[in-house]
mmCIF file of C-alpha atoms and ligand atoms in Angstrom:
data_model
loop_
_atom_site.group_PDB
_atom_site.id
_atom_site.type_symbol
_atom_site.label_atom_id
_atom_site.label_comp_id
_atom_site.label_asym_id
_atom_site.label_seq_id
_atom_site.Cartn_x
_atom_site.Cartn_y
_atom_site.Cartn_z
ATOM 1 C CA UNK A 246 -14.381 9.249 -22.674
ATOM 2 C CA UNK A 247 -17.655 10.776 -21.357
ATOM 3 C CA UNK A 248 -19.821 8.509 -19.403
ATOM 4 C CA UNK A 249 -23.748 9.892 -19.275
ATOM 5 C CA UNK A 250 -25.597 8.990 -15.886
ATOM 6 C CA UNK A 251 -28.894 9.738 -16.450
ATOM 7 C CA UNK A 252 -32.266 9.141 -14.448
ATOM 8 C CA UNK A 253 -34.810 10.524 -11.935
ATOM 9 C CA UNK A 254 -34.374 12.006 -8.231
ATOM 10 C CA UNK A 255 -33.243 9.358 -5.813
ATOM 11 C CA UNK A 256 -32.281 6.707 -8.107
ATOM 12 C CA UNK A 257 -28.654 6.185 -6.757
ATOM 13 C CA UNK A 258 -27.101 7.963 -9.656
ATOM 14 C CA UNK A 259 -24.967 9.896 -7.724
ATOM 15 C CA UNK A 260 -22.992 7.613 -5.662
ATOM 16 C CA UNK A 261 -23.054 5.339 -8.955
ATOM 17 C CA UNK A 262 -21.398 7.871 -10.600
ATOM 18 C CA UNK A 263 -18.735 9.018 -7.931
ATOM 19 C CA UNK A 264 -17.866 4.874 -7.897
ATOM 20 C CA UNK A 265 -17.371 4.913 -11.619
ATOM 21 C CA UNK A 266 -15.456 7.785 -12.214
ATOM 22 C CA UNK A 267 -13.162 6.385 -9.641
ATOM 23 C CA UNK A 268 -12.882 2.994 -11.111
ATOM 24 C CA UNK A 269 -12.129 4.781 -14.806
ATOM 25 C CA UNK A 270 -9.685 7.221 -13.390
ATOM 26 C CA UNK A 271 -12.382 10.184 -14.601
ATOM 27 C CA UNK A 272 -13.417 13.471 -13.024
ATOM 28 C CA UNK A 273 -17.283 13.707 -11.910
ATOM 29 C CA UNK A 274 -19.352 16.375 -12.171
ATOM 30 C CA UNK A 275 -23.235 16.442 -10.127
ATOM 31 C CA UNK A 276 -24.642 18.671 -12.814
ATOM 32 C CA UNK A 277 -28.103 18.840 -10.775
ATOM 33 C CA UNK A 278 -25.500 20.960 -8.280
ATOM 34 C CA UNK A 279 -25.620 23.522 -11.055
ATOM 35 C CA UNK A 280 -29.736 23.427 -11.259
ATOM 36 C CA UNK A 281 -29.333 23.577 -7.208
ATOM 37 C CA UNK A 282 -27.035 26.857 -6.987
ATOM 38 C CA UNK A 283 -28.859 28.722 -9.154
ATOM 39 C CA UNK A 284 -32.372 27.871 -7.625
ATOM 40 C CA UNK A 285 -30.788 28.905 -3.955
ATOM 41 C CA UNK A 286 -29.761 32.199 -5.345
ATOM 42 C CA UNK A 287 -33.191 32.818 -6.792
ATOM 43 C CA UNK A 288 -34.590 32.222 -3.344
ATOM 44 C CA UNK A 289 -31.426 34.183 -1.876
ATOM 45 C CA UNK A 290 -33.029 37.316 -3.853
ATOM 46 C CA UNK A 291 -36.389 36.872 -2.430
ATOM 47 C CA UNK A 292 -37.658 35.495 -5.895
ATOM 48 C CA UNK A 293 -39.944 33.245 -6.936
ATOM 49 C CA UNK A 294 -38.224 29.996 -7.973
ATOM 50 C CA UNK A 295 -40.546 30.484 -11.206
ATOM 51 C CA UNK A 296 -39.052 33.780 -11.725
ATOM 52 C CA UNK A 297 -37.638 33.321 -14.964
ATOM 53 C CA UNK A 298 -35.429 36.883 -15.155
ATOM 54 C CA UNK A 299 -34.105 35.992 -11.608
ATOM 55 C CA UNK A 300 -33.428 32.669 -12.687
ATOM 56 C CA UNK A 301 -31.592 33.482 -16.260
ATOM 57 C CA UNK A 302 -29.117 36.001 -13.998
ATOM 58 C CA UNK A 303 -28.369 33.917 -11.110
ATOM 59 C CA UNK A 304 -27.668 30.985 -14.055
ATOM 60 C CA UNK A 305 -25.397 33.369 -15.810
ATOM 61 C CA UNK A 306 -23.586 34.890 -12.993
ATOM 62 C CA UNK A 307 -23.076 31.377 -10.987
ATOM 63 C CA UNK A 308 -19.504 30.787 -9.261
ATOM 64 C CA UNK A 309 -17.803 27.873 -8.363
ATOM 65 C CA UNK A 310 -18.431 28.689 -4.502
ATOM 66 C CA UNK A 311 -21.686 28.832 -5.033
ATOM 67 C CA UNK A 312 -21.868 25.030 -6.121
ATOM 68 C CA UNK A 313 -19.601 24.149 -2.393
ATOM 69 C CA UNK A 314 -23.212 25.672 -0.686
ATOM 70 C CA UNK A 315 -24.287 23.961 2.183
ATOM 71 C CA UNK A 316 -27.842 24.452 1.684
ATOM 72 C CA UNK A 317 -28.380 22.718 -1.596
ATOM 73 C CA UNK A 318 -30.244 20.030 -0.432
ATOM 74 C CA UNK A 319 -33.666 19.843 0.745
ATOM 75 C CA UNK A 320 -37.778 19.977 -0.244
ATOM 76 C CA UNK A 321 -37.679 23.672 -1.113
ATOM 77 C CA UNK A 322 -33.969 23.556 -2.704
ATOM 78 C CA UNK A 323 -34.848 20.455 -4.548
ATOM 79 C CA UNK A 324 -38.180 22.085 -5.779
ATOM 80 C CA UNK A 325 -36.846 25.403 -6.633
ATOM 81 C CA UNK A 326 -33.816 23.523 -8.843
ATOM 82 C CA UNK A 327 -36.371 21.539 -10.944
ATOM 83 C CA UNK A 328 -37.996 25.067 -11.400
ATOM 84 C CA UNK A 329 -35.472 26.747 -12.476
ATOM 85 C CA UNK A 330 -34.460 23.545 -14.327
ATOM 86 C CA UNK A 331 -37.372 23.608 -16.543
ATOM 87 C CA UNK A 332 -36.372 27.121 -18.187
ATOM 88 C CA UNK A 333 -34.839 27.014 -21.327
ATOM 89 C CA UNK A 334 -32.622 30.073 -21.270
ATOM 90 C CA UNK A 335 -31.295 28.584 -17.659
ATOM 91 C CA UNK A 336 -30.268 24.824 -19.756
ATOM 92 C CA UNK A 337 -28.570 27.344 -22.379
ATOM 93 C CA UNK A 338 -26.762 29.360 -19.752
ATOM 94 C CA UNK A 339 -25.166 26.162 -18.037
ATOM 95 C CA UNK A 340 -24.471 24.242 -21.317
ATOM 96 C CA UNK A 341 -21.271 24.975 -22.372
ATOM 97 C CA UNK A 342 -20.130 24.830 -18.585
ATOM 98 C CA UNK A 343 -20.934 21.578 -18.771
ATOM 99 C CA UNK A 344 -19.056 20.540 -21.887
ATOM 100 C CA UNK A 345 -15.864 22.458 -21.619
ATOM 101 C CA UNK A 346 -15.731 20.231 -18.356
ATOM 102 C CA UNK A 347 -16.667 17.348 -19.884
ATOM 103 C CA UNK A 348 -14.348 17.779 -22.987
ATOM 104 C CA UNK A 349 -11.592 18.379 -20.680
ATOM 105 C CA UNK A 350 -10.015 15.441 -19.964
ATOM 106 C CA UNK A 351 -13.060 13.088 -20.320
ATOM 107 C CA UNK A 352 -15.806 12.723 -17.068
ATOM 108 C CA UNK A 353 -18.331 10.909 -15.908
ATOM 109 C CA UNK A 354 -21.960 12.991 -15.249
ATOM 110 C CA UNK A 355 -24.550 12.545 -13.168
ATOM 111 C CA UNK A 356 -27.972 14.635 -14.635
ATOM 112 C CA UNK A 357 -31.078 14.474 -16.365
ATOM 113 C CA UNK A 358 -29.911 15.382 -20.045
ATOM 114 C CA UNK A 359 -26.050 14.203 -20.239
ATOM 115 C CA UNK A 360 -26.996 11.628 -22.505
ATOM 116 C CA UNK A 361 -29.389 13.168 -24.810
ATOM 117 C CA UNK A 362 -28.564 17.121 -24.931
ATOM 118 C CA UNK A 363 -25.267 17.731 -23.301
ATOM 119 C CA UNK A 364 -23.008 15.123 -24.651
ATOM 120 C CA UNK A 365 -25.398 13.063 -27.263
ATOM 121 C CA UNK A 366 -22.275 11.173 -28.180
ATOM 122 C CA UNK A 367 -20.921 9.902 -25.118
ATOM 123 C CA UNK A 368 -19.434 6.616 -25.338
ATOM 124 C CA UNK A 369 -21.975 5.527 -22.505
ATOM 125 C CA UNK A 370 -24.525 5.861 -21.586
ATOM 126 C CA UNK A 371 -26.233 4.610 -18.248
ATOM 127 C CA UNK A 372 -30.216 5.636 -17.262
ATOM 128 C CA UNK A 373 -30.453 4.635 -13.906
ATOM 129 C CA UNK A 374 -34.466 4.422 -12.417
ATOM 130 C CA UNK A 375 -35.311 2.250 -9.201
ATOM 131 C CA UNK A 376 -39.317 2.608 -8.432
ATOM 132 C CA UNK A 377 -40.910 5.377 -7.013
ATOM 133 C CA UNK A 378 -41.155 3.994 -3.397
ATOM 134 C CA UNK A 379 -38.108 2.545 -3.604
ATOM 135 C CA UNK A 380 -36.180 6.070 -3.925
ATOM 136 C CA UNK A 381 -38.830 7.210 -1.026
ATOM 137 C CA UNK A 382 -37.617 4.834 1.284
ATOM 138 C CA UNK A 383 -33.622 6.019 0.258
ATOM 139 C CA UNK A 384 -34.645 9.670 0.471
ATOM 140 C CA UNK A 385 -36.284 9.014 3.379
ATOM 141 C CA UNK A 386 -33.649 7.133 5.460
ATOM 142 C CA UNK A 387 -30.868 9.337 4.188
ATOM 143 C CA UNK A 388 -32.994 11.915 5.654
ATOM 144 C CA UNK A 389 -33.675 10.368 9.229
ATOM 145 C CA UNK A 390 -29.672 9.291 9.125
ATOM 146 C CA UNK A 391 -29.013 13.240 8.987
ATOM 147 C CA UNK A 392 -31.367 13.619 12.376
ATOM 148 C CA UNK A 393 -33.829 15.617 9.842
ATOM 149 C CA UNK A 394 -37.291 14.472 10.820
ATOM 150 C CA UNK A 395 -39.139 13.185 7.755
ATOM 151 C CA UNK A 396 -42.323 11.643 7.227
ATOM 152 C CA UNK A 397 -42.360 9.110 4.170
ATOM 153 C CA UNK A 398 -45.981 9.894 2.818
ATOM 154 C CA UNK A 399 -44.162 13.101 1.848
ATOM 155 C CA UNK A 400 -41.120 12.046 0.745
ATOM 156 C CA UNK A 401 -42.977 10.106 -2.050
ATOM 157 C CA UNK A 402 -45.276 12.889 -2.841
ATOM 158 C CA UNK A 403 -42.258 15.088 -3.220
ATOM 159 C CA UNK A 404 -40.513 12.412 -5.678
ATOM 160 C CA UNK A 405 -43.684 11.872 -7.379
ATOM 161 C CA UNK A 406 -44.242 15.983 -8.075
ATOM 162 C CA UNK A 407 -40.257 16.056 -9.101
ATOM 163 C CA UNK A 408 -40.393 13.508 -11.595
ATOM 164 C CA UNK A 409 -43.933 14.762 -13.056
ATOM 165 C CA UNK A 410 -42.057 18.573 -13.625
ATOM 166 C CA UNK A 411 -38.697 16.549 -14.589
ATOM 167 C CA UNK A 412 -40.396 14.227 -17.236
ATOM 168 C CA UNK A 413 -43.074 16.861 -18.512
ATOM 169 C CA UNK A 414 -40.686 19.615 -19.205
ATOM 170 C CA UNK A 415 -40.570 21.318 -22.947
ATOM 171 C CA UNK A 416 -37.062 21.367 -23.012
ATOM 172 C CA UNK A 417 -34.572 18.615 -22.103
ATOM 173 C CA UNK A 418 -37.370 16.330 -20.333
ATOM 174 C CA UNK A 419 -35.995 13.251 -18.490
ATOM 175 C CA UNK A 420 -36.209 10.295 -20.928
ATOM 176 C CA UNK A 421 -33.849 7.487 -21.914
ATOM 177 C CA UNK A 422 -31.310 8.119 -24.933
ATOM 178 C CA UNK A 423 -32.501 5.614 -27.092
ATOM 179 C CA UNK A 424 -29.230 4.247 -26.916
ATOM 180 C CA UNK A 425 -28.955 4.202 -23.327
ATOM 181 C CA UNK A 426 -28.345 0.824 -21.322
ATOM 182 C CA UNK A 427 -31.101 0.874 -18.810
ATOM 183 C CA UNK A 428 -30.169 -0.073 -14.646
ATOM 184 C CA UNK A 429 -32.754 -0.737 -12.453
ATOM 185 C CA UNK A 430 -31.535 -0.538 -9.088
ATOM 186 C CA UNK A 431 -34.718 -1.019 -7.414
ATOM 187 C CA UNK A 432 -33.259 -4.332 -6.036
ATOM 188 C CA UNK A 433 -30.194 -3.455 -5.837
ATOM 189 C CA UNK A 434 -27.884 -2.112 -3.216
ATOM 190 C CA UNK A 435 -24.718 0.521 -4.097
ATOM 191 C CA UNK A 436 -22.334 -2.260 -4.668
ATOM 192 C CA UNK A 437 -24.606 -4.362 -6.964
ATOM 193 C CA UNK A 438 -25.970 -1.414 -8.728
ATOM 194 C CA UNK A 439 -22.104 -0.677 -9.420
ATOM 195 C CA UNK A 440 -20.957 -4.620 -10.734
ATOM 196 C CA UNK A 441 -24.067 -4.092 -12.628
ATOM 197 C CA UNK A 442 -22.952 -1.124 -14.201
ATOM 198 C CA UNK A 443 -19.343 -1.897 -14.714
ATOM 199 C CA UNK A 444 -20.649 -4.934 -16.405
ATOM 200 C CA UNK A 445 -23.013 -3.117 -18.709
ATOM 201 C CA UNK A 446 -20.180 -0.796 -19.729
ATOM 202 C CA UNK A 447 -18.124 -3.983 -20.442
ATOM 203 C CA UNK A 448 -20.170 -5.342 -22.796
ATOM 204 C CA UNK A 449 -20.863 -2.282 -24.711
ATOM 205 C CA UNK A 450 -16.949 -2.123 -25.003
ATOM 206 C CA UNK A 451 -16.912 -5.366 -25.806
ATOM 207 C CA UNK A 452 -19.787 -5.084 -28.497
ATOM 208 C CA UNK A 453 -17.816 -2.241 -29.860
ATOM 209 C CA UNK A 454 -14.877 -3.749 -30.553
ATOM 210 C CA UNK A 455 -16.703 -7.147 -32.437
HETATM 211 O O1 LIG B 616 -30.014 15.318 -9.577
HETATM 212 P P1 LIG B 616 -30.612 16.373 -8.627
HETATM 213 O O2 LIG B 616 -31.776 15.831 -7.823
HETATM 214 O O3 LIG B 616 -29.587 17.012 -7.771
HETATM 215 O O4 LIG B 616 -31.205 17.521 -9.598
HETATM 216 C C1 LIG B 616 -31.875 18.653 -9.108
HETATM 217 C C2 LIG B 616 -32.869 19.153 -10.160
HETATM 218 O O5 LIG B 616 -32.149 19.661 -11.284
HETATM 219 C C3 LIG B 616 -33.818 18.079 -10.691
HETATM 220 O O6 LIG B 616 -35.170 18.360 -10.355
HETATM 221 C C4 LIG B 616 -33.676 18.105 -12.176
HETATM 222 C C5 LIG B 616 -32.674 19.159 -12.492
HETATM 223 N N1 LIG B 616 -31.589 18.671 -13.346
HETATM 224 C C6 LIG B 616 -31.741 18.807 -14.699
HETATM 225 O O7 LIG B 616 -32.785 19.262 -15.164
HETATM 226 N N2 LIG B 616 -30.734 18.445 -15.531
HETATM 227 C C7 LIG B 616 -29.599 17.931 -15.047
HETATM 228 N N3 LIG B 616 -28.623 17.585 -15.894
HETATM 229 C C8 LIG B 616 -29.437 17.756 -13.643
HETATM 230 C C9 LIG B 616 -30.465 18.131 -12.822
#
């Protein structure tokens, strides 16, 4: 069973996923790690982020260690990933990556594209989206909670510029499936957004089997 967790930056889809794959007995995979070791190794070369020959090699010569990198996180790692994440030859490079693990022994992912290029035929699909300010204020206090000093003007003009290059993209831009179940946590904390989603994933089954 592959379960798709798609959405933008800061939605919660992360620690929505890690909860899920728990509760279905599933390996998880972050695929935005993938987006985030190759756009550190661009900047690791001295490269521009943009560079797209830099980019291609450090896609196709990525190693596991790379993805266990502490400095994956961060304004200019999360802007360099959704540069190099916006090259087509870089989505090619990390595809089938992505689906031997998937096809594996089932998983649930956490991305932009699970749902609508990677594994179009999941069984589920979840797009998760909270507001703009919403994932500011997360970003934001995640930040201050790791003593990293933050203003939240910026956060939200960082989210804001991520989501514009996410959703504007050629190639795999973020978008719903159209048969994804949409979860707006906006008003919802971790453990709500995940009864929400076990209960969306429910009914589906349900639905499925009527
Ligand atoms: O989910 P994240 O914030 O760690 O993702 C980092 C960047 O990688 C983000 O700007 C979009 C890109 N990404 C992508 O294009 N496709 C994915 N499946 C996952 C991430």
């Amino acid at each position: 069973m592959i379960v798709a967790v798609d959405g933008p930056a800061a939605a919660g889809k992360g620690t929505l996923a890690r909860r899920l794959a728990q509760a279905l007995g599933l390996p998880y995979m972050d695929t935005g790690l993938l987006y985030r070791a190759v756009g550190r190794r661009v900047l690791d070369a001295g490269a521009d982020p943009r560079d797209a020959a830099v980019a291609l090699r450090a896609a196709e010569t990525l190693r596991a260690e790379d993805l266990h990198r502490a400095d994956l996180r961060g304004p200019i790692a999360d802007m360099a990933a959704s540069a190099v994440a916006a090259m087509p030859a870089v989505r090619a490079a990390l595809l089938d990556f992505q689906r031997r693990f998937g096809r594996a022994q089932g998983a649930v992912m956490d991305g932009r594209d699970i749902g609508t290029v990677i594994f179009p035929d999941a069984e589920a699909k979840l797009f998760v989206t909270a507001s703009a300010e919403v994932r500011a204020t997360r970003r934001h206090r995640e930040l201050q909670a790791r003593g990293v000093a933050a203003d939240y003007d910026q956060v939200l003009a960082e989210i804001r510029d991520r989501d514009a290059q996410d959703v504007n993209r050629p190639v795999a831009p973020l978008k719903p499936a159209p048969d994804a179940m949409l979860l707006d946590t906006s008003a919802l904390d971790a453990d709500a957004a995940f009864a929400a989603a076990m209960a969306l994933l429910a009914a589906r089954e349900q639905a499925g089997r009527a």
